[in-house]
Coordinates of C-alpha atoms in Angstrom, one line a residue:
X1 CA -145.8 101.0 24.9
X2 CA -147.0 104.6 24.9
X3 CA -145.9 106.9 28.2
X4 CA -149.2 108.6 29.4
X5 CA -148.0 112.0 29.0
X6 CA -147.3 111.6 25.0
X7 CA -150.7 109.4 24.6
X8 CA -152.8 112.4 23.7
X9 CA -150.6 113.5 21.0
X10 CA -150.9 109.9 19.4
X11 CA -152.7 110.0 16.0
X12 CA -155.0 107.2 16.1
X13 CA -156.4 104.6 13.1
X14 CA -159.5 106.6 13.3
X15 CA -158.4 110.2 12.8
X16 CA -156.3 108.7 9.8
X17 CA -158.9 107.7 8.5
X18 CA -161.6 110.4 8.4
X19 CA -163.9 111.0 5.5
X20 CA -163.9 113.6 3.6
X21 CA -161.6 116.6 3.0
X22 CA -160.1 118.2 5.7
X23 CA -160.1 121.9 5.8
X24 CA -156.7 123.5 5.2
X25 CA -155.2 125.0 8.5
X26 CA -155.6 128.6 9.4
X27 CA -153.1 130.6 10.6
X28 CA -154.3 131.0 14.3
X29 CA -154.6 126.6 13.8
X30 CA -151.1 126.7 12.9
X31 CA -149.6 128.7 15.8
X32 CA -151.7 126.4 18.5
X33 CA -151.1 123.5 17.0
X34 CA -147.3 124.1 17.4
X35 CA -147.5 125.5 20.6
X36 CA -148.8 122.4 21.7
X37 CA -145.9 120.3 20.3
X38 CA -143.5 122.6 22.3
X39 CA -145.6 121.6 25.4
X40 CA -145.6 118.6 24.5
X41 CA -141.1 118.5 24.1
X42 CA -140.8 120.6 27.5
X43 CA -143.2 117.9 29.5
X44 CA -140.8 114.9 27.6
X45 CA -137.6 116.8 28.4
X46 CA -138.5 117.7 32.4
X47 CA -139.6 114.0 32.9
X48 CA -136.2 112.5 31.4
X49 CA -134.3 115.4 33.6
X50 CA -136.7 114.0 36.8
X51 CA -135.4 110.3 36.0
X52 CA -132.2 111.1 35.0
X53 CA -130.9 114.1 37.3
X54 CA -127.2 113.7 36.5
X55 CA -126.0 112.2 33.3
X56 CA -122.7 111.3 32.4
X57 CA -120.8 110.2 29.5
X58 CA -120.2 107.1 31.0
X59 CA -124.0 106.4 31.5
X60 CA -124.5 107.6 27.5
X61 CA -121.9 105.6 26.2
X62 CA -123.3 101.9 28.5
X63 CA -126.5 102.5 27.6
X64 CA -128.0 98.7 27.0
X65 CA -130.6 99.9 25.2
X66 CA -128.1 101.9 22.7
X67 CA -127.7 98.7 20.5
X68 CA -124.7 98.5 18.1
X69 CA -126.4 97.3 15.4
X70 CA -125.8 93.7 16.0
X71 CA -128.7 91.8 17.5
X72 CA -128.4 91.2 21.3
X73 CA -125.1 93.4 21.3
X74 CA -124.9 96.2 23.5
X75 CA -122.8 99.2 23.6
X76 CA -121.2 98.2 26.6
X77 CA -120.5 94.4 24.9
X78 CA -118.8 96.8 22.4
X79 CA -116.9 98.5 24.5
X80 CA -115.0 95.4 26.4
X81 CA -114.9 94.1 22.4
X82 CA -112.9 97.1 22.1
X83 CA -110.8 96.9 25.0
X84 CA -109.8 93.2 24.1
X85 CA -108.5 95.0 20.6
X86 CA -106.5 97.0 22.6
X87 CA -104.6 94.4 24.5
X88 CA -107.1 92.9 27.3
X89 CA -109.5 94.2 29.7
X90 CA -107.6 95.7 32.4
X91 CA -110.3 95.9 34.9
X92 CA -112.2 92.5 34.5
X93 CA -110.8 90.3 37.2
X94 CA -113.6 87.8 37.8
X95 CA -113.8 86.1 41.7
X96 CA -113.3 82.7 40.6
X97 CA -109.7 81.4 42.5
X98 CA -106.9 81.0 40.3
X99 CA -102.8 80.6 41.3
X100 CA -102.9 84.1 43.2
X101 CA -104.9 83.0 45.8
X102 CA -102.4 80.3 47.2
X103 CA -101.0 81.5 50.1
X104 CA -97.7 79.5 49.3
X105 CA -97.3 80.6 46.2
X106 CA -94.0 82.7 45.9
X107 CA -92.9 85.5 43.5
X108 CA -88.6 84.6 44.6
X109 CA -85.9 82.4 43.3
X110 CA -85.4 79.5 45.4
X111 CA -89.1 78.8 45.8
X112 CA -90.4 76.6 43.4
X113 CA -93.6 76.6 41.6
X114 CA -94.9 73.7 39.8
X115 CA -97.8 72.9 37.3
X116 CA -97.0 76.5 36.0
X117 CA -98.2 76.0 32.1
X118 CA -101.7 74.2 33.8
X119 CA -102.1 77.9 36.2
X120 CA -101.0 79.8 33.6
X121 CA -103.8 78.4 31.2
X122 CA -106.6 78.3 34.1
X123 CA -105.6 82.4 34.5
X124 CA -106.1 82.7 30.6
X125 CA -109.2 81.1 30.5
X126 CA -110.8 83.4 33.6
X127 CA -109.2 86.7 31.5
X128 CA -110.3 85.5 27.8
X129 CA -109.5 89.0 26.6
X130 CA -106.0 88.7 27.1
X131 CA -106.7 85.0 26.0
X132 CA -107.7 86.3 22.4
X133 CA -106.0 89.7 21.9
X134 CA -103.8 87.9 19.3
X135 CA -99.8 87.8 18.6
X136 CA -97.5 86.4 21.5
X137 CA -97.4 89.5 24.2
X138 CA -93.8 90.5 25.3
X139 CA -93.1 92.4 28.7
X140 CA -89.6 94.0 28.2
X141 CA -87.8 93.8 31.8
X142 CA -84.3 96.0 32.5
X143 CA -83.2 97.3 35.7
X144 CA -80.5 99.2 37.7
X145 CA -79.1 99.9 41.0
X146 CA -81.1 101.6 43.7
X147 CA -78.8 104.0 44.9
X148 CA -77.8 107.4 42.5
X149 CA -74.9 106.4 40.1
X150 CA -71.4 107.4 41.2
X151 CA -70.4 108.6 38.1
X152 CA -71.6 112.5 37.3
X153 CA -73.5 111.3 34.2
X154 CA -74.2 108.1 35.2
X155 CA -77.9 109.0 36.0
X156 CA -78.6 111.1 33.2
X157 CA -77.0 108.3 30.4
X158 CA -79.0 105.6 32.8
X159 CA -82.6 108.1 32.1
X160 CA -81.9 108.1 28.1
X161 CA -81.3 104.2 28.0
X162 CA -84.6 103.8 29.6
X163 CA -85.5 106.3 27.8
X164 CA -84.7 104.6 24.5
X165 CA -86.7 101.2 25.8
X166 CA -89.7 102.9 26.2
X167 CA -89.6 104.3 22.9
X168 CA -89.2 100.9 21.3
X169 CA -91.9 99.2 23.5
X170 CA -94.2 102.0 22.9
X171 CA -93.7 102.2 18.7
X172 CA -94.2 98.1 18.9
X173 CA -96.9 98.2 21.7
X174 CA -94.9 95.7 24.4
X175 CA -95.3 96.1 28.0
X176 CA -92.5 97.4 30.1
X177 CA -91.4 97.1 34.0
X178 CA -88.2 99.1 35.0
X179 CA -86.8 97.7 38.3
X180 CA -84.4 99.2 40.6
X181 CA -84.6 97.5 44.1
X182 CA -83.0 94.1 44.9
X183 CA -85.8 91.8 45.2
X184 CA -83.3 89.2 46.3
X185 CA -80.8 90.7 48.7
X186 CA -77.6 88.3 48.5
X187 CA -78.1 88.2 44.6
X188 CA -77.0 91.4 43.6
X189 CA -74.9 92.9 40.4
X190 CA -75.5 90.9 37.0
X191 CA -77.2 88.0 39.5
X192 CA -79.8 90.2 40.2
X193 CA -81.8 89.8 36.8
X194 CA -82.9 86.4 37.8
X195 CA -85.2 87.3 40.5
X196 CA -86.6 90.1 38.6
X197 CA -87.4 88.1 35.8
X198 CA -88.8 85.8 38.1
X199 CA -91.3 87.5 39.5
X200 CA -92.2 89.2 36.0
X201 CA -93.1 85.9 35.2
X202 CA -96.0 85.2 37.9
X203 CA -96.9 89.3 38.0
X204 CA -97.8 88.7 34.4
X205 CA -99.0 85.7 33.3
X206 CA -100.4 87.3 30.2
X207 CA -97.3 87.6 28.3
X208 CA -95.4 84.6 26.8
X209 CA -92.1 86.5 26.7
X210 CA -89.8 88.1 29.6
X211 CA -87.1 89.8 27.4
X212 CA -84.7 91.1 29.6
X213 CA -82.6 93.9 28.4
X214 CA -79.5 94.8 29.9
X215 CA -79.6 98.9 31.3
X216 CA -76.5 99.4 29.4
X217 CA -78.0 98.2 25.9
X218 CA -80.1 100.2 23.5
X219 CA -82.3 99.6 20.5
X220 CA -80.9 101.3 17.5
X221 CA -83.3 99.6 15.0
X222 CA -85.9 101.2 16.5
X223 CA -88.7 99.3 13.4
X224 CA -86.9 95.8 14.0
X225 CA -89.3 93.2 15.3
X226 CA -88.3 90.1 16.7
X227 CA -88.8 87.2 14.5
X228 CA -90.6 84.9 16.8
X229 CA -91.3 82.5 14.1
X230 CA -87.7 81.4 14.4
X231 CA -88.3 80.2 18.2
X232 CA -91.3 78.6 18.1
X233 CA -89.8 75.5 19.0
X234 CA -87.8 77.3 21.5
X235 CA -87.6 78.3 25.4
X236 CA -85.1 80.6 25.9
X237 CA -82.8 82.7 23.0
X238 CA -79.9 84.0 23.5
X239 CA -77.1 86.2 21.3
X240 CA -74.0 83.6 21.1
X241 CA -72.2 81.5 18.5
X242 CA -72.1 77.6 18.8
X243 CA -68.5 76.9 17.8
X244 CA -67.7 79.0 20.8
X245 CA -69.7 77.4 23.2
X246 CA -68.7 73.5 22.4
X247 CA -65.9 74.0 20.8
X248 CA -63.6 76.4 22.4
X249 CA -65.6 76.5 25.6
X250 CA -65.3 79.8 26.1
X251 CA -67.4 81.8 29.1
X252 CA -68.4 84.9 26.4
X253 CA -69.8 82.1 23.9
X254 CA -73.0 83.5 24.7
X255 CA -73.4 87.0 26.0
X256 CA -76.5 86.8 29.3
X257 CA -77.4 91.0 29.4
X258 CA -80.3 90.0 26.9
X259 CA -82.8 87.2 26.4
X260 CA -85.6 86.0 25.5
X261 CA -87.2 83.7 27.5
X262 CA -90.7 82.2 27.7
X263 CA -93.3 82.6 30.4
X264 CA -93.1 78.4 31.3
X265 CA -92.6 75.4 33.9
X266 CA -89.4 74.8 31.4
X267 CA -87.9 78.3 32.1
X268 CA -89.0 78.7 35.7
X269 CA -87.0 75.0 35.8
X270 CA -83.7 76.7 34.3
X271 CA -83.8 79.7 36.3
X272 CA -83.6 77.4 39.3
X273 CA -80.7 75.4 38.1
X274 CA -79.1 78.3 37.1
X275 CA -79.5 80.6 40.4
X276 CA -77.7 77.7 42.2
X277 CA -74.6 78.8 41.2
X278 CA -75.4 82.6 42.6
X279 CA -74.1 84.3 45.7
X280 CA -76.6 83.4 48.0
X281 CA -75.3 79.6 48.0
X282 CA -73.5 78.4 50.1
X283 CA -71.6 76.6 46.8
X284 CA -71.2 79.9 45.6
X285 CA -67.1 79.9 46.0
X286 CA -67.7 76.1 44.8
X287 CA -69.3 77.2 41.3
X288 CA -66.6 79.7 40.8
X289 CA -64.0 77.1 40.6
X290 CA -65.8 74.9 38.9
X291 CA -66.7 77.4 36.4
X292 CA -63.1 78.1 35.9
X293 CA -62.0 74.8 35.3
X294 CA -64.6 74.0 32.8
X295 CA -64.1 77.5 31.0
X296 CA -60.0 78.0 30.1
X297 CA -60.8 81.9 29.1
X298 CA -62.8 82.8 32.1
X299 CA -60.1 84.6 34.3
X300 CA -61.7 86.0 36.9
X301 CA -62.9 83.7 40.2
X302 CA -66.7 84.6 40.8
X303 CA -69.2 82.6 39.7
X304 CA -71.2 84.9 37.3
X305 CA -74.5 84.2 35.4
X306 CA -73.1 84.1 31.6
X307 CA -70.5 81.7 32.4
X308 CA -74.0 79.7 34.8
X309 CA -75.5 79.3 31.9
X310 CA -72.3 78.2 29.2
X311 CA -71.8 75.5 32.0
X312 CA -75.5 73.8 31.6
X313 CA -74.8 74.0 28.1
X314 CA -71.8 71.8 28.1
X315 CA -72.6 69.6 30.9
X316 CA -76.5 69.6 30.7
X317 CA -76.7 69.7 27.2
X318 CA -79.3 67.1 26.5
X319 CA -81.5 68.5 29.6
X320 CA -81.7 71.7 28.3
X321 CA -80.3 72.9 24.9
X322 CA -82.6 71.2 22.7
X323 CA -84.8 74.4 24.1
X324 CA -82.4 77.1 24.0
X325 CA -81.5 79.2 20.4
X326 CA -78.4 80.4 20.2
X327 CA -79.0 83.2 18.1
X328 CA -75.6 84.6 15.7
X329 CA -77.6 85.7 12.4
X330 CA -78.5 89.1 13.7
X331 CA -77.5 92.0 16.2
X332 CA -79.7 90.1 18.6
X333 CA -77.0 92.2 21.1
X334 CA -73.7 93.5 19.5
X335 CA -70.8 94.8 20.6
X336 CA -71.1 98.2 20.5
X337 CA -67.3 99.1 19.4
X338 CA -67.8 97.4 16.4
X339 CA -70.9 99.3 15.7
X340 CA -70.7 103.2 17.0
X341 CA -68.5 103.8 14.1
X342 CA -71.0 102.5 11.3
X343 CA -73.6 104.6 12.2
X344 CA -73.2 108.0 9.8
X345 CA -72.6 105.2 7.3
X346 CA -75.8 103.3 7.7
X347 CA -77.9 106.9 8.2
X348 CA -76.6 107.7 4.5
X349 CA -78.0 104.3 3.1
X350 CA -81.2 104.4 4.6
X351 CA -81.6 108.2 3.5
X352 CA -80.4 106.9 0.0
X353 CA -83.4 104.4 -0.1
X354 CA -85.5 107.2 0.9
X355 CA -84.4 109.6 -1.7
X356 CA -85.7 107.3 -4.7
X357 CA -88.7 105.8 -2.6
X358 CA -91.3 108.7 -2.0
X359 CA -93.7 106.1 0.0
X360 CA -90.9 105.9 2.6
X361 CA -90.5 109.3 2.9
X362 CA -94.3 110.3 3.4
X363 CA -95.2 111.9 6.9
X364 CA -96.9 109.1 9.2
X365 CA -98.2 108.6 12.7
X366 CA -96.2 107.0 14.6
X367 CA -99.0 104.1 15.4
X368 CA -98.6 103.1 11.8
X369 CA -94.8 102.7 12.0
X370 CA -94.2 99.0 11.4
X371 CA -96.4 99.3 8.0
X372 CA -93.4 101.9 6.7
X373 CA -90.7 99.4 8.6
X374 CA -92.7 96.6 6.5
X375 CA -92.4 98.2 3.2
X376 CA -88.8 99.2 3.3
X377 CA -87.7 95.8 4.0
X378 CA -87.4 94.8 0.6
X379 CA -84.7 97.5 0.1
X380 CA -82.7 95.8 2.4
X381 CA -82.5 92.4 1.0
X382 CA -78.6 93.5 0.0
X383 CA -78.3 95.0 3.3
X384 CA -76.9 91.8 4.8
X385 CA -77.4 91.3 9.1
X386 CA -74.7 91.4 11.6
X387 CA -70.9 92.5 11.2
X388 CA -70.3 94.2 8.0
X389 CA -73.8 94.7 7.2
X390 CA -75.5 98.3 6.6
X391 CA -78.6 97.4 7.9
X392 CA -79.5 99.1 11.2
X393 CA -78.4 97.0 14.3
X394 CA -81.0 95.6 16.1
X395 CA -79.5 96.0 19.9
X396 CA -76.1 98.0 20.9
X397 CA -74.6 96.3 24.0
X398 CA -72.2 99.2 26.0
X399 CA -70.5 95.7 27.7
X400 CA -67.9 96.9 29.3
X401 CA -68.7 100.9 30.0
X402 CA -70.4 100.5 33.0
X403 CA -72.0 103.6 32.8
X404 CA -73.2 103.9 36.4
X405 CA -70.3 103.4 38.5
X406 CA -68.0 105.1 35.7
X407 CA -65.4 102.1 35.7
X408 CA -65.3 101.2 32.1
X409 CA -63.3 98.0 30.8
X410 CA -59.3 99.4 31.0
X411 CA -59.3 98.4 27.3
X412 CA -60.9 101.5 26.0
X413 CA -61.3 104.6 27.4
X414 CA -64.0 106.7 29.0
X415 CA -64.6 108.9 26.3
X416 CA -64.9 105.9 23.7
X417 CA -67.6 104.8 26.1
X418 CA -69.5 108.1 26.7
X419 CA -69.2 109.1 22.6
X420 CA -70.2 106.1 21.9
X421 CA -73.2 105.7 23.7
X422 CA -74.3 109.6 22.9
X423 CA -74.1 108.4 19.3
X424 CA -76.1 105.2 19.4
X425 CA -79.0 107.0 21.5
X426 CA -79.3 110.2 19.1
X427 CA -78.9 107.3 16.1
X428 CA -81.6 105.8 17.6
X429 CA -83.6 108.7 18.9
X430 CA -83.5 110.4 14.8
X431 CA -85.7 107.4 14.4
X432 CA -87.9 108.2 16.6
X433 CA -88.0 111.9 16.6
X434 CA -88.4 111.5 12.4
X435 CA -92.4 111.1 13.5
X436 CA -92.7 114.0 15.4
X437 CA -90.9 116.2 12.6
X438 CA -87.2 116.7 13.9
X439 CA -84.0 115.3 14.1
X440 CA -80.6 115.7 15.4
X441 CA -78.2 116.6 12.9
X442 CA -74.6 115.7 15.0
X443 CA -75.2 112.5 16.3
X444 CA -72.6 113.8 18.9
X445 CA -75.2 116.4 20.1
X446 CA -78.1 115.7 22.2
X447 CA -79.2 118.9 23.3
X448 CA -79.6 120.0 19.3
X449 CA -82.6 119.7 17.1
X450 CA -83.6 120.9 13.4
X451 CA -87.2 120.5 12.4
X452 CA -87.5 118.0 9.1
X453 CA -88.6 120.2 5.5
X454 CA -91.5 118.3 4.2
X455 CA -91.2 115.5 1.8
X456 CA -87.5 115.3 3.3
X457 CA -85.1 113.7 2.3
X458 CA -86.2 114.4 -1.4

């Protein structure tokens, strides 16, 4: 359809078609006719302007009738297309009633919620972007206390270990939520994770993993991924080592300050079972003992959450472990004295690899890390995992340091702590500040940077 104002300036099948030869255009024909096209553009471009007063990008870029070049596709279909690439639409929140709208349903421990996988599914199906964005999405959960630390650095170590969990999440695109409120009052100290991961549970029903992440504990493998091939079968994993747990019994058979644990009825189940032991019981003095009794190493009276969980092991072993991976092959968590003084040690490898690989050592974006992560990993096949290996350790767990309140384990001192964790977070911070061209050449000095040569470490 032809708008009237562009009608007369139409060629039509009987003007094509004219006998004869037409005589050549004149130099006065030539300047009217292309006045009149200019007319004709300023009357096209005033109407537009008339019906369109204030364009935006926004407008341009919806345009239905801006076709993609698919039929029936718009460039607005293209755009939520895009959007699900990226991780899920996060405006698109249809009306149709799903688990949020119960009025009973409650985000705390101690409040059950059943038929979890079946409302969990029904959410899915009303957001199919998150659905179908592909891979199993993690939310990383770590938390600390809501009052400022009491030791002089506590805040400022407490800000880099945060620090260093955004970093990962961000290089591996994984959601994170920081908490530092009590969102149970009476569960506080290392009790106070199972609310919080709780609650991540119904706030996010798009991710299949809550990985909680101790504040004290930092990724120094910053292009380790975890291998969730090895859990598929699996609810909840955990660092530990069997023989410990059902063998010698003993309360740090497993170490709680990090876990996996998947977004199902199975694990809200668990967390139930296992908050029963917690200080807002009334059998809380009850567990204690019991926990003692059943665990010869555990010297101290309180019932705590690692030595919770060790006890469902033992005593509800067929209920629950069948679902639970005990994972000892890697630096799932590890002991950070057994690490901090490896680090200059496993630099030097890596740099070694680097020095006769010229791939590994090419500049990069940072979004394309895990590709570089990829192809280095057949250079590590000697490396080994674990203690005595030189491959980069996954997590470093500051147990004992307490870097908030400043009172560290008696068995090592301050300093140990403090160095220690200073060397794991610059170790792990070279890593990351290797993409944006520096790195810090004393791993005992934060506040120091040199900017990388090119083609470094040729």
């Amino acid at each position: 359809m032809v708008s009237p104002e562009l009608s007369q300036f139409q060629t039509s099948p009987a003007m094509a078609k004219q006998p004869g030869r037409s005589k050549p255009l004149s130099l006065s024909d030539f300047i009217i006719l292309a006045g009149g096209v200019f007319v004709a553009l300023l009357t096209v471009w005033a109407l537009w302007s008339f019906l369109n007063p204030t364009p935006s990008f926004s407008t341009i870029v919806n345009d239905p009738r801006k076709s993609s070049g698919k039929k029936g596709e718009s460039a607005g279909d293209c755009a939520a297309a895009a959007a699900a690439a990226q991780g899920g639409s996060l405006r698109d929140d249809p009306p149709d009633s799903t688990f949020y709208d119960d009025p009973k349903l409650s985000y705390s421990i101690g409040k059950p919620i059943k038929n979890w996988d079946k409302k969990r599914r029904e959410w899915l199906k009303h957001h199919p972007s998150f659905a179908n964005s592909g891979g199993e999405r993690i939310l990383l959960v770590s938390g600390s206390q809501p009052l400022p630390c009491k030791s002089p650095i506590g805040d400022h170590l407490l800000l880099r270990l945060f620090k260093n969990k955004v970093d990962y999440c961000r290089i591996h695109g994984h959601d994170i939520f920081y908490n530092n409120v009590l969102l149970h009052p009476k569960m506080p100290s290392y009790w106070a994770k199972l609310p919080v991961v709780r609650a991540a549970m119904v706030a996010h029903p798009e991710a299949e993993w809550i990985w909680w992440v101790d504040s004290d504990a930092a990724f120094t493998d910053m292009d380790f991924k975890l291998p969730l091939h090895r859990y598929k079968n699996h609810n909840l994993v955990v660092h530990g080592w069997t023989h410990m747990i059902y063998e010698e019994k003993s309360w740090v058979g497993i170490n709680a300050g990090v876990f996996l644990i998947r977004n199902c009825q199975w694990s809200l189940d668990l967390m139930e079972v296992w908050a029963s032991m917690g200080p807002q019981t009334p059998n809380y003095d009850k567990w204690g003992k019991i926990q003692r009794s059943t665990l010869p190493d555990k010297l101290f009276p309180e019932s705590d959450d690692q030595s919770g969980l060790v006890y469902l092991l033992l005593k509800e072993k067929e209920k629950w472990a069948d679902k639970i991976y005990v994972e000892g092959e890697y630096y799932f968590e590890g002991y950070w004295e057994e690490i901090v003084g490896t680090l200059d040690n496993i630099s030097d490898k890596y740099v070694g690899i680097e020095k006769e690989v010229r791939r590994l050592r090419r500049r990069h974006a940072e979004k394309v890390s895990e590709g570089y992560a990829a192809a280095r990993e057949p250079y590590l096949a000697e490396a080994g995992y674990g203690h005595w290996s030189w491959r980069r350790p996954f997590v470093t767990h500051f147990t004992g340091c307490q870097p908030c309140s400043g009172k560290h384990n008696q068995m090592y001192s301050g300093e140990s702590c403090w160095d220690g964790m200073q060397r794991a977070l610059n170790f792990a911070d070279n890593q990351v500040l290797r993409n944006y061209g520096f790195v810090h050449p004393d791993l005992l000095d934060s506040s120091s940077v040199s900017p990388l040569p090119f083609d470094f470490p040729a």
